[in-house]
Amino acid sequence: MSDQARLDPLSVSAGELVLLGLPADDHSSFMRGSAAAPQAIRSALASDSSNLCAENGMDLGAAPRFRDAGDLALGGRLDLAAIEKGISAYLGRGASVLCLGGDHSVSFPALRAHAARHGKGLTVLHIDAHPDLYDSFLRDPLSHACPFARAIEEGLVRRLVQVGIRGMNPLQRAQAERFGVEVIDMDAWSSGRRPSMRGDFYLSLDLDGLDPAFAPGVSHREPGGLSTREAIDLIRRTQGRCIGADLVEYNPARDWDGVTAMTAAKLVKEIAGRILSG
Ligand code: MN
Ligand code: MN
């Protein structure tokens, strides 16, 4: 196991954006498979069927500030520490990092790294079908169902705004209340509620926040979610400055003809375009 990615952090400069794969799925619950996501999303990004232009006009193919670091070599119970260290190596150079999961457990070490760089008390915009606030899930406190409970407990996150949530059970509602989470569930979304962000925020995007009609390649398909267009609008139109992001829970084994990989690649372009345009 190594905490070194392919791109030497010393070759990275301030203002650059590093795409970093985190092939980790051993904290998944229902099924594994998201460890294969980073390479599959890169293949979709490289496909000749599309270009690398974000909708704001930023052409990632012609943007020297967009750097692909490859994947961290993960695969063990120390993954969380390796992920935090791997991300911190780039943040310490003044770069931003867009992480490709992996399951959602990677967000906890990613938030540790970002809190070390930007200060504790981060604001997070979290797009997901699920609140991921369990104290423990299947006896795993580091489960992909728990990262935001851990991040809030450590003081890494002060303001958590969730969008796309549906089907919260009473335990999840109690946890959201306990942590003071702002939950814009799909019912509220349908009534027109939108996140109101200000200042710097970190974006954590679980692909199952999208409706499975748009993104079937996820382990936990939860009908009634956001459209691809709505997710893009959230990325593009939310106020504030995006200081870092993760895109998690793509599971190639569940995909149909790579359609979710292309959706993930599209979202990578939009997130990268946004971060690089400041
Ligand atoms: Mn999640
Ligand atoms: Mn989810």
PDB file of N, CA and C and ligand atoms in Angstrom, residues 104 126-132 206-209 220 249, ligand 2:
ATOM      1  N   HIS A 104     -18.446   6.347  -0.456  1.00  0.00           N
ATOM      2  CA  HIS A 104     -18.526   7.655   0.198  1.00  0.00           C
ATOM      3  C   HIS A 104     -17.684   7.746   1.469  1.00  0.00           C
ATOM      4  N   HIS A 126     -23.635  18.776  -0.024  1.00  0.00           N
ATOM      5  CA  HIS A 126     -23.626  17.307  -0.142  1.00  0.00           C
ATOM      6  C   HIS A 126     -24.845  16.861  -0.944  1.00  0.00           C
ATOM      7  N   ILE A 127     -24.583  16.323  -2.129  1.00  0.00           N
ATOM      8  CA  ILE A 127     -25.662  15.838  -2.991  1.00  0.00           C
ATOM      9  C   ILE A 127     -25.698  14.319  -2.890  1.00  0.00           C
ATOM     10  N   ASP A 128     -26.855  13.774  -2.527  1.00  0.00           N
ATOM     11  CA  ASP A 128     -26.915  12.340  -2.208  1.00  0.00           C
ATOM     12  C   ASP A 128     -28.383  11.950  -2.033  1.00  0.00           C
ATOM     13  N   ALA A 129     -28.701  10.681  -2.280  1.00  0.00           N
ATOM     14  CA  ALA A 129     -30.016  10.161  -1.892  1.00  0.00           C
ATOM     15  C   ALA A 129     -30.087   9.946  -0.386  1.00  0.00           C
ATOM     16  N   HIS A 130     -28.889   9.778   0.231  1.00  0.00           N
ATOM     17  CA  HIS A 130     -28.815   9.356   1.637  1.00  0.00           C
ATOM     18  C   HIS A 130     -28.054  10.378   2.478  1.00  0.00           C
ATOM     19  N   PRO A 131     -28.461  10.562   3.733  1.00  0.00           N
ATOM     20  CA  PRO A 131     -27.774  11.576   4.556  1.00  0.00           C
ATOM     21  C   PRO A 131     -26.387  11.166   5.054  1.00  0.00           C
ATOM     22  N   ASP A 132     -26.082   9.850   5.064  1.00  0.00           N
ATOM     23  CA  ASP A 132     -24.751   9.365   5.480  1.00  0.00           C
ATOM     24  C   ASP A 132     -24.315   9.909   6.834  1.00  0.00           C
ATOM     25  N   ASP A 206     -22.472  12.364  -4.336  1.00  0.00           N
ATOM     26  CA  ASP A 206     -22.747  10.926  -4.445  1.00  0.00           C
ATOM     27  C   ASP A 206     -23.662  10.748  -5.649  1.00  0.00           C
ATOM     28  N   LEU A 207     -23.210   9.919  -6.592  1.00  0.00           N
ATOM     29  CA  LEU A 207     -23.975   9.774  -7.844  1.00  0.00           C
ATOM     30  C   LEU A 207     -25.388   9.253  -7.634  1.00  0.00           C
ATOM     31  N   ASP A 208     -25.651   8.592  -6.490  1.00  0.00           N
ATOM     32  CA  ASP A 208     -27.018   8.123  -6.291  1.00  0.00           C
ATOM     33  C   ASP A 208     -27.967   9.256  -5.889  1.00  0.00           C
ATOM     34  N   GLY A 209     -27.438  10.460  -5.736  1.00  0.00           N
ATOM     35  CA  GLY A 209     -28.317  11.625  -5.594  1.00  0.00           C
ATOM     36  C   GLY A 209     -29.124  11.852  -6.869  1.00  0.00           C
ATOM     37  N   HIS A 220     -26.721   1.678  -4.684  1.00  0.00           N
ATOM     38  CA  HIS A 220     -27.993   1.910  -3.993  1.00  0.00           C
ATOM     39  C   HIS A 220     -28.915   2.753  -4.881  1.00  0.00           C
ATOM     40  N   GLU A 249     -19.231   6.877  -5.382  1.00  0.00           N
ATOM     41  CA  GLU A 249     -20.262   5.839  -5.454  1.00  0.00           C
ATOM     42  C   GLU A 249     -20.618   5.374  -6.861  1.00  0.00           C
TER      43      GLU A 249
HETATM   44 MN    MN B   2     -26.018   7.639  -1.465  1.00  0.00          MN
END
